[in-house]
């Protein structure tokens, strides 16, 4: 008989990871949500830090904020999430605007305001949103661009907790987050509004997760609809936005973060869900069918037009429709690719459509990320719908310029209102202005300035009532007969162009499946890559769709600068042969990469979807 104790089972070796020393966190705007304390990487030593590079205009960034909430709560004693606010638009570089955004979107972790993109450049970030994981010893161990990575990061966090607990390098405890003092106002970052048959105004009070009915004066609260707590029950909303009246007098509500349409009956006060499941739509999900069985993605505005409710589906850069009689939803325009491309509805590209207004035979659209005013109308020859642009040229040009529409500039508009004379008022949100486009003359003018992030407007008699979202109020203006004179300004995105060498450019989308998962090849290729450019002449070869996450692009030597548009998707599933129904996840991201062709430029363009670029290892 052997009385010796059995040999202990050796602990598994930790998975080898690429590790790069994390650069310091610097930002001219300073820190928010820390009680005034300046944080450094040394303050985070012993904790797992997740840097969330975001900007508040970006719908994908807002999706990631929601994805991270559960992880943030579950691992509160070991994980510190740091938002690194990295602006795209000039307005987003204003410190007061970042302060507003942190409250508006209920960001409950420290935020570094980095208006000059200093930390963005230090970490070689190329896309909003990007998540960077730093281990307790101060090394970068993973990078993820786009949405859908929460499960992978949660798995990595658990591995890092176990590994550094064993090494004695994990420090548990309260994090550095300090909640700001709440502010009492009747509305808090309201989104959209409409006039009820009674003459009262109904407003989506987005940050308070309610609808608010105001008296005709636009100030006196008549009633609140919704508990005020984020939720998806009959008495709860989650950051509601768009409102539209149905022919029967009820109101359809874009319940944005619930990814659903709700209907509110002003007579009875009842709220019901009419479209969406509460889950976010992902590539591969159904794009039409019974309304309560199809996932939606951040519906931002709604409008009744041509017998259906049209939906600005900001989360997937499309327009959808809901047919109340048939009880169905479906895609009406857009490909899910982000950009500005006109043409037949099925081929058009949008970029976060956020405002809709029906006006006779046209549906006007505030296409926010392209700083554009666009519209849908019937195609006389084909009988289908066609998308056209009235103002705006693309993702990276914006500003405040009046005059001929071909050279006029907006900055991230969120709202559009049809005016009685056939023209259109645009809530030019990041210019804090109300603009006007006249289709008869093709001219753009400014109606009012000194508004604060106007997000919608409605006509009340001869007045226009503007939702001043960042002033938490409605503002009544008499529609002016003459425009306001504004000095003209033009901007480009704050990101520096990537210098690339002429000739062949190797594009590598880096994707490493999370631990315990593998690429899902049960039904064919599980990866997709789509490449195009602005101007199209930039690419002599390499554009189009394919299934490899790498491609050799040939640049036209006659074109010296432009933007590469790259869309990548990868699907991974649990790697467990015994599991007949493994859990699967979709990882996806769109990049718009400004490039400048120079002799000293790089011949390789790596874009990290998930993992670490092997060239950094």
XYZ file of C-alpha atoms in Angstrom:
617
model
C 0.000 0.000 0.000
C 1.404 3.375 -0.994
C 0.592 6.024 1.642
C 2.240 8.849 -0.302
C -0.074 11.680 -1.316
C -0.720 11.923 -5.049
C 1.393 14.457 -6.867
C -0.474 17.734 -7.315
C -1.740 18.480 -10.788
C 0.450 21.233 -12.211
C -1.352 24.515 -12.906
C -1.899 25.116 -16.596
C 0.600 27.395 -18.230
C -0.938 30.774 -18.973
C -1.625 31.358 -22.646
C 1.234 33.274 -24.283
C 0.177 36.724 -25.364
C 1.872 39.512 -27.199
C 2.703 42.212 -24.662
C 3.555 45.799 -25.458
C 4.283 48.359 -22.766
C 1.254 50.658 -22.554
C 1.922 54.344 -23.356
C 0.895 56.939 -20.776
C -2.595 58.435 -20.834
C -2.477 62.098 -21.811
C -5.181 64.489 -22.921
C -5.333 68.262 -22.929
C -8.969 68.261 -21.769
C -8.196 66.490 -18.505
C -10.221 63.909 -16.601
C -13.934 63.509 -15.922
C -15.661 61.285 -13.363
C -12.646 61.190 -11.042
C -13.542 63.915 -8.565
C -10.842 66.143 -10.062
C -7.990 63.609 -9.776
C -5.535 63.226 -12.649
C -5.005 59.523 -13.360
C -1.833 57.865 -14.635
C -1.047 54.297 -15.624
C 0.760 53.927 -12.291
C -2.586 54.553 -10.545
C -4.031 51.599 -12.475
C -1.200 49.188 -11.712
C -2.553 45.961 -10.266
C -5.885 46.388 -12.034
C -7.011 45.264 -15.476
C -7.560 48.418 -17.500
C -9.785 48.582 -20.579
C -9.321 51.705 -22.668
C -12.421 52.574 -24.682
C -11.502 54.963 -27.517
C -14.795 56.611 -28.391
C -16.396 59.774 -29.659
C -19.929 60.768 -28.823
C -21.190 61.146 -32.406
C -20.462 57.489 -33.148
C -23.383 55.058 -32.871
C -21.016 52.076 -32.726
C -19.288 53.710 -29.757
C -22.642 54.040 -28.012
C -23.334 50.364 -28.679
C -20.010 49.455 -27.041
C -20.824 51.572 -23.973
C -23.902 49.398 -23.527
C -21.982 46.181 -24.226
C -19.499 47.021 -21.464
C -22.053 47.792 -18.713
C -22.416 44.170 -17.545
C -18.654 43.545 -17.609
C -18.069 46.785 -15.726
C -20.457 45.784 -12.963
C -19.412 42.124 -12.681
C -15.673 42.864 -12.394
C -15.881 46.194 -10.603
C -13.181 45.219 -8.051
C -10.583 44.153 -10.658
C -11.376 46.063 -13.862
C -11.142 49.789 -14.523
C -12.684 51.015 -17.754
C -11.215 54.280 -18.999
C -13.051 56.154 -21.721
C -10.609 57.995 -23.973
C -12.706 60.567 -25.775
C -11.140 61.075 -29.208
C -13.118 63.563 -31.344
C -13.985 63.304 -35.005
C -15.888 66.596 -35.309
C -14.653 70.009 -34.181
C -17.591 70.354 -31.775
C -16.568 67.115 -30.067
C -13.259 68.710 -29.106
C -15.103 71.213 -26.892
C -14.688 70.202 -23.264
C -18.218 71.261 -22.290
C -19.622 69.023 -25.030
C -17.678 66.035 -23.686
C -18.980 66.756 -20.175
C -22.510 66.753 -21.589
C -21.963 63.525 -23.503
C -20.640 61.692 -20.438
C -23.857 62.529 -18.598
C -26.124 62.054 -21.620
C -24.964 58.480 -22.201
C -24.610 57.528 -18.523
C -20.884 56.829 -18.662
C -20.076 55.506 -15.189
C -16.294 55.302 -15.399
C -13.393 57.776 -15.696
C -13.079 59.583 -19.023
C -9.951 61.216 -20.427
C -10.782 64.162 -22.701
C -8.178 63.963 -25.483
C -9.149 66.725 -27.952
C -5.833 66.597 -29.822
C -5.874 62.777 -30.191
C -2.578 62.460 -28.340
C -3.369 59.130 -26.665
C -5.153 57.909 -29.814
C -1.890 58.382 -31.727
C 0.234 56.817 -28.983
C -1.858 53.632 -29.186
C -1.956 53.704 -33.037
C -5.764 53.590 -33.016
C -7.452 53.758 -36.416
C -11.166 53.384 -35.719
C -14.022 54.366 -33.458
C -14.654 52.435 -31.287
C -11.451 50.636 -30.298
C -10.931 48.728 -27.041
C -7.425 48.156 -25.654
C -6.825 45.784 -22.723
C -3.902 46.503 -20.373
C -2.851 43.850 -17.867
C -2.093 44.560 -14.164
C 1.610 44.964 -14.961
C 1.004 47.741 -17.485
C 1.259 45.828 -20.772
C -1.160 45.948 -23.700
C -2.405 42.396 -24.251
C -5.294 42.838 -26.703
C -6.930 45.308 -29.042
C -10.417 45.119 -30.548
C -12.032 47.442 -33.077
C -15.765 47.735 -33.577
C -18.625 46.011 -31.821
C -19.368 42.541 -30.540
C -16.228 41.935 -28.483
C -17.665 42.020 -24.948
C -17.744 38.224 -24.655
C -14.115 37.924 -25.775
C -12.950 40.617 -23.386
C -14.909 39.019 -20.532
C -13.103 35.737 -21.193
C -9.743 37.518 -21.307
C -10.495 39.356 -18.053
C -11.174 36.056 -16.289
C -7.883 34.654 -17.591
C -5.972 37.747 -16.476
C -7.623 37.652 -13.045
C -6.526 34.039 -12.506
C -3.046 34.576 -13.906
C -2.236 37.697 -11.905
C -3.929 36.454 -8.738
C -1.484 33.535 -8.874
C 1.460 35.878 -9.526
C 0.446 38.240 -6.766
C 0.179 41.151 -9.171
C -3.620 41.614 -9.004
C -4.960 44.348 -6.742
C -8.637 44.281 -5.841
C -10.659 47.179 -4.513
C -12.748 50.185 -5.420
C -12.006 51.931 -8.681
C -11.288 55.625 -9.302
C -14.810 56.500 -10.560
C -16.468 59.424 -8.770
C -20.053 60.228 -9.789
C -20.791 63.870 -10.653
C -23.485 65.794 -8.814
C -26.942 65.382 -10.439
C -28.631 68.452 -11.928
C -32.378 69.071 -11.602
C -34.173 70.152 -14.805
C -37.588 69.238 -16.238
C -35.925 67.741 -19.324
C -32.489 66.147 -19.593
C -30.973 65.932 -23.069
C -34.309 65.708 -24.898
C -34.143 64.175 -28.371
C -37.206 64.701 -30.555
C -40.665 66.299 -30.302
C -44.061 66.414 -31.959
C -47.278 68.400 -31.614
C -50.260 66.419 -30.290
C -53.797 67.109 -31.588
C -54.479 68.896 -28.275
C -51.774 71.437 -29.086
C -49.523 70.073 -26.351
C -45.993 68.937 -27.150
C -44.676 65.416 -26.663
C -40.912 65.186 -26.101
C -38.564 62.210 -25.857
C -36.615 62.894 -22.649
C -33.796 60.588 -23.682
C -31.409 60.549 -20.727
C -34.299 60.107 -18.279
C -35.759 57.260 -20.364
C -39.196 58.896 -20.553
C -41.648 60.696 -22.769
C -42.790 64.044 -21.394
C -45.994 65.835 -22.392
C -45.658 69.605 -22.112
C -48.337 72.235 -22.256
C -48.572 74.295 -25.457
C -46.227 76.804 -23.827
C -43.441 74.235 -24.221
C -42.442 74.539 -20.559
C -45.155 73.286 -18.205
C -45.008 69.526 -17.565
C -48.431 67.904 -17.986
C -47.368 64.275 -17.457
C -44.477 61.866 -17.738
C -44.731 58.522 -19.507
C -42.352 55.825 -18.299
C -40.819 55.002 -14.944
C -37.616 56.946 -15.607
C -35.535 53.797 -15.159
C -33.855 52.162 -18.150
C -35.900 49.095 -19.138
C -38.034 47.305 -21.727
C -41.324 46.774 -19.914
C -44.724 48.408 -20.509
C -43.657 51.327 -18.294
C -40.038 51.695 -19.361
C -37.903 52.988 -22.235
C -34.165 53.139 -22.918
C -32.959 56.428 -24.399
C -36.001 57.019 -26.645
C -35.568 59.373 -29.589
C -37.856 59.719 -32.622
C -41.619 60.312 -32.472
C -44.228 60.162 -35.245
C -47.998 60.324 -35.214
C -49.933 57.481 -36.798
C -53.185 58.156 -38.713
C -55.190 56.784 -35.753
C -53.705 59.374 -33.380
C -51.308 57.079 -31.579
C -47.585 57.865 -31.479
C -44.808 55.544 -32.625
C -41.604 55.899 -30.598
C -38.065 54.978 -31.651
C -36.940 53.292 -28.418
C -33.330 53.548 -29.447
C -31.270 51.537 -26.962
C -34.007 48.903 -26.664
C -33.638 48.443 -30.452
C -37.420 48.562 -30.765
C -40.447 50.541 -31.884
C -43.074 51.247 -29.256
C -46.524 52.772 -29.677
C -47.930 55.218 -27.124
C -51.655 55.981 -26.949
C -52.137 59.559 -25.659
C -55.758 58.806 -24.783
C -55.165 55.787 -22.530
C -51.478 56.228 -21.682
C -50.800 52.633 -22.784
C -47.438 51.649 -24.296
C -46.920 48.534 -26.422
C -44.042 47.108 -28.415
C -44.790 46.798 -32.132
C -41.382 46.015 -33.669
C -38.057 44.610 -32.499
C -37.053 41.979 -29.964
C -34.949 44.097 -27.634
C -31.835 42.574 -29.207
C -29.464 44.401 -31.537
C -29.378 43.352 -35.198
C -26.153 41.711 -36.406
C -24.929 40.741 -39.853
C -26.642 37.527 -40.911
C -29.838 38.239 -38.990
C -33.158 38.488 -40.884
C -33.769 41.830 -42.581
C -37.518 41.428 -42.979
C -40.416 39.521 -41.494
C -42.908 39.659 -38.622
C -42.119 42.893 -36.820
C -41.880 41.401 -33.324
C -39.502 38.652 -34.492
C -36.889 40.750 -36.323
C -34.017 42.457 -34.490
C -33.482 46.195 -35.040
C -30.410 48.367 -34.418
C -30.636 51.771 -32.731
C -33.670 53.242 -34.503
C -33.137 57.017 -34.131
C -36.111 58.615 -35.848
C -39.429 57.656 -37.418
C -41.800 59.269 -39.947
C -45.154 58.342 -41.471
C -44.722 58.411 -45.261
C -46.527 56.652 -48.096
C -48.601 54.417 -45.863
C -45.790 53.101 -43.684
C -43.548 54.162 -40.825
C -40.041 54.834 -42.125
C -37.222 54.213 -39.652
C -33.817 55.897 -39.558
C -31.884 52.800 -38.484
C -28.764 54.609 -37.330
C -27.075 51.483 -35.960
C -26.746 49.830 -39.382
C -26.741 52.890 -41.682
C -30.030 52.015 -43.357
C -33.678 53.011 -43.683
C -36.244 50.383 -42.725
C -40.035 50.459 -42.752
C -42.757 49.128 -40.465
C -46.133 48.313 -41.966
C -48.709 48.514 -39.138
C -51.416 46.730 -41.150
C -49.253 43.778 -42.183
C -47.278 43.768 -38.913
C -43.977 43.465 -40.768
C -40.636 45.278 -40.973
C -37.984 45.284 -43.665
C -35.039 47.131 -45.169
C -36.073 49.931 -47.530
C -32.719 51.516 -48.398
C -29.025 51.097 -47.659
C -26.471 48.298 -47.706
C -25.142 48.634 -44.081
C -21.919 50.088 -45.543
C -21.119 53.503 -44.048
C -20.632 56.408 -46.399
C -22.379 58.643 -48.927
C -23.421 56.864 -52.108
C -26.546 57.856 -54.011
C -28.588 55.767 -56.413
C -31.189 52.998 -56.243
C -32.318 52.467 -52.653
C -30.867 48.966 -52.401
C -27.407 50.225 -53.433
C -27.237 53.504 -51.478
C -24.900 54.083 -48.535
C -25.847 56.087 -45.461
C -23.921 57.047 -42.324
C -26.039 57.120 -39.191
C -29.300 58.540 -40.548
C -30.746 60.347 -37.520
C -33.595 62.613 -38.654
C -36.575 62.146 -40.984
C -39.266 64.456 -42.354
C -42.007 63.538 -44.815
C -42.857 66.225 -47.376
C -45.155 65.138 -50.196
C -43.259 62.961 -52.621
C -39.960 63.211 -50.713
C -38.676 61.825 -47.433
C -35.907 64.099 -46.149
C -33.021 62.603 -44.158
C -30.451 64.135 -41.823
C -27.508 61.797 -42.481
C -25.402 62.757 -39.513
C -21.958 61.189 -40.003
C -21.670 62.480 -43.575
C -22.927 65.912 -42.434
C -25.458 65.620 -45.235
C -29.068 66.419 -46.131
C -30.460 63.668 -48.346
C -33.819 62.464 -49.559
C -35.701 59.442 -50.875
C -38.200 59.662 -53.725
C -39.813 57.402 -56.266
C -37.754 56.582 -59.328
C -40.043 57.495 -62.197
C -38.454 55.096 -64.641
C -38.100 52.033 -62.455
C -40.958 52.592 -60.021
C -38.752 51.859 -57.011
C -37.088 54.286 -54.623
C -33.948 56.286 -55.262
C -31.671 58.141 -52.822
C -30.207 61.561 -53.645
C -28.057 64.074 -51.760
C -28.921 67.769 -51.522
C -26.069 68.921 -49.249
C -22.902 67.092 -48.186
C -20.070 65.160 -49.803
C -18.838 62.459 -47.412
C -17.575 61.310 -44.043
C -14.687 63.709 -43.562
C -15.799 67.137 -44.817
C -17.911 69.376 -42.598
C -18.237 72.962 -41.423
C -20.598 75.944 -41.564
C -20.834 77.369 -45.059
C -23.905 78.873 -46.720
C -24.590 79.439 -50.395
C -24.874 77.013 -53.264
C -25.705 73.515 -52.000
C -22.838 71.952 -53.955
C -20.295 73.703 -51.727
C -22.378 74.273 -48.550
C -21.313 72.539 -45.336
C -23.124 71.185 -42.276
C -21.689 69.570 -39.119
C -23.396 66.378 -37.900
C -27.088 67.320 -38.302
C -29.603 65.268 -36.317
C -32.950 66.759 -37.299
C -34.876 67.885 -40.367
C -38.256 69.650 -40.659
C -40.365 70.285 -43.761
C -41.415 73.959 -44.028
C -44.656 75.228 -45.573
C -42.925 76.877 -48.548
C -41.347 73.595 -49.694
C -37.957 74.272 -48.170
C -36.371 72.275 -45.364
C -35.065 73.344 -41.951
C -32.047 71.386 -40.735
C -31.035 71.114 -37.094
C -27.313 71.551 -37.708
C -26.462 70.022 -34.369
C -22.713 70.479 -33.998
C -22.847 73.983 -35.471
C -25.492 74.921 -32.848
C -27.577 76.347 -35.677
C -30.828 76.056 -37.581
C -30.150 75.972 -41.335
C -32.440 76.078 -44.372
C -32.196 74.370 -47.760
C -34.390 75.607 -50.603
C -34.821 72.991 -53.361
C -36.175 75.668 -55.727
C -32.951 77.706 -55.676
C -30.436 75.124 -54.465
C -29.298 77.553 -51.768
C -28.399 76.902 -48.124
C -28.802 79.640 -45.505
C -28.699 80.019 -41.730
C -31.946 80.803 -39.895
C -30.668 80.961 -36.310
C -27.494 80.522 -34.293
C -26.643 80.284 -30.592
C -28.687 77.141 -30.149
C -27.087 74.335 -28.126
C -26.981 71.002 -29.951
C -30.409 71.342 -31.630
C -31.632 67.838 -32.389
C -35.171 68.337 -33.763
C -37.742 71.000 -34.551
C -41.512 71.135 -35.059
C -43.813 73.769 -36.557
C -46.330 75.425 -34.250
C -48.372 77.971 -36.195
C -45.938 80.516 -37.632
C -43.248 79.524 -35.144
C -40.715 76.726 -35.120
C -40.016 75.039 -31.790
C -36.451 73.716 -31.560
C -35.312 70.947 -29.215
C -32.137 72.381 -27.690
C -30.830 69.095 -26.406
C -27.771 70.384 -24.527
C -29.774 73.222 -22.929
C -32.439 70.739 -21.810
C -35.311 72.798 -23.173
C -37.551 73.680 -26.095
C -36.940 77.066 -27.714
C -39.631 78.845 -29.740
C -38.452 80.929 -32.715
C -40.390 83.003 -35.224
C -39.430 81.707 -38.650
C -37.241 84.533 -39.960
C -37.794 86.006 -43.388
C -34.112 86.761 -43.784
C -31.101 84.600 -43.088
C -28.504 85.266 -40.403
C -25.065 86.187 -41.696
C -22.446 83.667 -40.528
C -18.728 83.616 -41.248
C -17.917 80.618 -43.389
C -15.756 77.827 -41.938
C -14.734 74.453 -43.335
C -13.144 71.490 -41.571
C -11.698 68.082 -42.223
C -11.620 65.225 -39.756
C -9.071 65.740 -36.965
C -7.342 62.456 -37.781
C -4.040 62.711 -39.635
C -3.846 60.849 -42.935
C -1.836 57.612 -43.029
C 1.102 57.968 -45.378
C 1.216 55.031 -47.791
C 3.713 54.183 -50.531
C 2.656 54.304 -54.184
C 1.986 51.052 -55.973
C 0.853 47.951 -54.079
C -0.438 48.356 -50.549
C -0.899 45.235 -48.439
C -4.102 45.453 -46.388
C -4.154 43.112 -43.366
C -7.220 42.901 -41.145
C -5.919 41.262 -37.980
C -8.353 38.838 -36.345
C -7.559 36.310 -33.636
C -10.487 34.256 -32.372
C -11.033 34.596 -28.605
C -9.702 31.857 -26.313
C -11.864 28.761 -26.547
C -13.301 29.753 -29.907
C -12.558 29.165 -33.564
C -13.728 30.560 -36.856
C -17.170 29.234 -37.733
C -16.759 27.425 -41.065
C -19.763 25.080 -40.807
C -21.645 26.901 -43.555
C -18.791 28.246 -45.637
C -16.311 31.105 -45.115
C -16.797 32.921 -41.814
C -14.968 36.094 -42.776
C -15.830 38.929 -45.142
C -13.871 41.900 -46.434
C -15.262 44.770 -48.506
C -12.995 47.532 -49.822
C -13.751 50.726 -51.732
C -12.330 54.234 -51.915
C -13.145 57.914 -52.212
C -12.464 59.000 -54.871
C -13.022 55.665 -56.641
C -9.993 56.422 -58.827
C -7.696 56.018 -55.792
C -7.816 52.231 -56.257
C -6.574 50.879 -59.562
C -7.204 47.343 -58.272
C -8.383 45.608 -55.099
C -11.843 47.030 -54.561
C -14.889 44.831 -53.983
C -15.907 41.973 -51.702
C -14.054 38.815 -50.725
C -13.710 36.262 -47.932
C -10.008 36.679 -47.071
C -9.062 39.213 -44.384
C -6.086 40.381 -46.433
C -5.752 41.936 -49.855
C -3.206 43.592 -52.104
C -4.501 46.992 -53.132
C -3.037 48.804 -56.127
C -3.040 52.591 -55.802
C -3.379 54.781 -58.866
C -0.192 56.900 -59.086
C -2.219 59.822 -60.450
C -4.257 60.131 -57.217
C -2.256 61.389 -54.246
C -4.834 61.298 -51.445
C -8.234 59.926 -50.535
C -10.063 57.632 -48.139
C -10.019 53.847 -48.034
C -13.324 52.356 -46.891
C -12.839 48.932 -45.318
C -15.578 46.756 -43.858
C -14.630 43.476 -42.153
C -16.623 40.747 -40.443
C -15.598 37.500 -38.720
C -17.790 34.920 -36.988
C -16.363 32.689 -34.242
C -17.956 29.885 -32.232
C -17.127 27.916 -29.087
C -14.522 25.261 -29.908
C -16.168 22.296 -28.186
C -16.811 19.233 -30.389
C -19.199 17.834 -27.776
C -21.486 20.851 -28.028
C -23.965 20.418 -30.868
C -25.116 24.026 -30.594
C -22.040 26.150 -29.793
C -22.459 29.811 -28.921
C -21.359 31.998 -31.823
C -20.400 35.658 -32.035
C -20.038 38.145 -34.867
C -17.179 40.661 -34.840
C -17.462 43.538 -37.288
C -16.066 46.982 -37.990
C -16.049 49.640 -40.699
C -12.955 51.805 -41.153
C -12.621 55.019 -43.097
C -8.871 55.518 -43.387
C -7.638 58.843 -44.824
C -4.469 58.120 -46.800
C -1.815 60.244 -48.460
C 0.465 58.703 -51.070
C 4.143 59.536 -50.481
C 7.397 57.890 -51.448
C 8.311 57.393 -47.773
C 4.934 55.875 -46.892
C 4.234 52.374 -45.607
C 3.557 49.435 -47.913
C 1.412 47.641 -45.313
C -1.812 48.831 -43.666
C -2.770 46.712 -40.625
C -6.277 47.144 -39.194
C -6.906 45.258 -35.954
C -10.369 43.728 -35.698
C -9.442 41.575 -32.693
C -6.163 40.506 -31.078
C -2.715 41.989 -31.618
C -0.916 42.749 -34.853
C 1.854 40.081 -35.150
C 4.203 42.827 -36.306
C 4.037 44.244 -32.744
C 4.897 40.952 -31.077
